[in-house]
Amino acid sequence: ACGMDQPVPCVAACPAHVDVPAYVALIQEGRNADAVRVIRKDNPFPSACAYVCEHPCEHHCRRNMVDDS
């Protein structure tokens, strides 16, 4: 999503602009430490934000066209 004029909807909707597709892909590959780095690159306090995030990205997730975000 970095450097794109039109990032994917979930990244554009994320208040912290976390690269969600990269995070999900890394988790799928079992690269958990790298996934955490992706989140912390844009959001230095992910644990605190998890308590207050209203997850607006899920409403814009393209995965909703198939099943669920």
Coordinates of C-alpha atoms in Angstrom, one line a residue:
A1 CA 0.0 0.0 0.0
C2 CA 3.0 2.3 0.5
G3 CA 3.3 4.9 -2.2
M4 CA 0.1 4.1 -3.9
D5 CA -2.4 6.8 -4.8
Q6 CA -5.3 4.4 -4.2
P7 CA -4.4 2.0 -1.5
V8 CA -6.6 -1.1 -0.8
P9 CA -9.8 -0.2 1.0
C10 CA -8.9 -1.7 4.4
V11 CA -5.6 0.3 4.5
A12 CA -7.4 3.5 3.5
A13 CA -10.0 3.0 6.1
C14 CA -7.5 2.2 8.9
P15 CA -6.9 5.2 11.1
A16 CA -3.3 4.0 11.6
H17 CA -3.0 3.0 7.9
V18 CA -1.6 -0.4 8.8
D19 CA -0.8 -2.5 5.7
V20 CA -3.4 -5.1 6.5
P21 CA -2.8 -7.3 3.4
A22 CA 0.9 -7.6 4.2
Y23 CA 0.1 -8.4 7.8
V24 CA -2.4 -11.1 6.8
A25 CA 0.0 -12.6 4.2
L26 CA 2.8 -12.8 6.7
I27 CA 0.6 -14.5 9.3
Q28 CA -0.5 -17.0 6.7
E29 CA 3.2 -17.8 6.0
G30 CA 3.8 -18.3 9.7
R31 CA 6.1 -15.2 9.8
N32 CA 4.6 -13.8 13.0
A33 CA 7.5 -11.6 14.0
D34 CA 7.5 -10.0 10.6
A35 CA 3.8 -9.4 10.8
V36 CA 4.2 -7.6 14.1
R37 CA 6.9 -5.4 12.5
V38 CA 4.4 -4.5 9.8
I39 CA 1.9 -3.4 12.3
R40 CA 4.4 -1.5 14.5
K41 CA 5.8 0.3 11.5
D42 CA 2.7 2.4 11.3
N43 CA 1.3 2.0 14.8
P44 CA 3.8 1.9 17.7
F45 CA 1.1 1.1 20.3
P46 CA -1.0 -1.7 18.7
S47 CA -2.1 -3.2 22.1
A48 CA -3.5 0.1 23.3
C49 CA -5.2 0.8 20.0
A50 CA -6.8 -2.6 20.0
Y51 CA -9.0 -1.6 22.9
V52 CA -10.4 1.5 21.2
C53 CA -10.3 0.6 17.5
E54 CA -13.8 0.5 16.0
H55 CA -12.3 -1.6 13.1
P56 CA -13.6 0.5 10.2
C57 CA -11.4 -1.6 7.9
E58 CA -13.8 -4.5 8.2
H59 CA -16.7 -2.5 6.6
H60 CA -14.5 -1.8 3.5
C61 CA -12.9 -5.3 3.3
R62 CA -13.0 -6.8 -0.2
R63 CA -13.3 -10.2 1.5
N64 CA -16.9 -9.3 2.3
M65 CA -17.7 -10.1 -1.4
V66 CA -16.8 -13.7 -0.7
D67 CA -17.7 -14.4 2.9
D68 CA -16.6 -12.3 5.9
S69 CA -13.9 -9.7 6.7

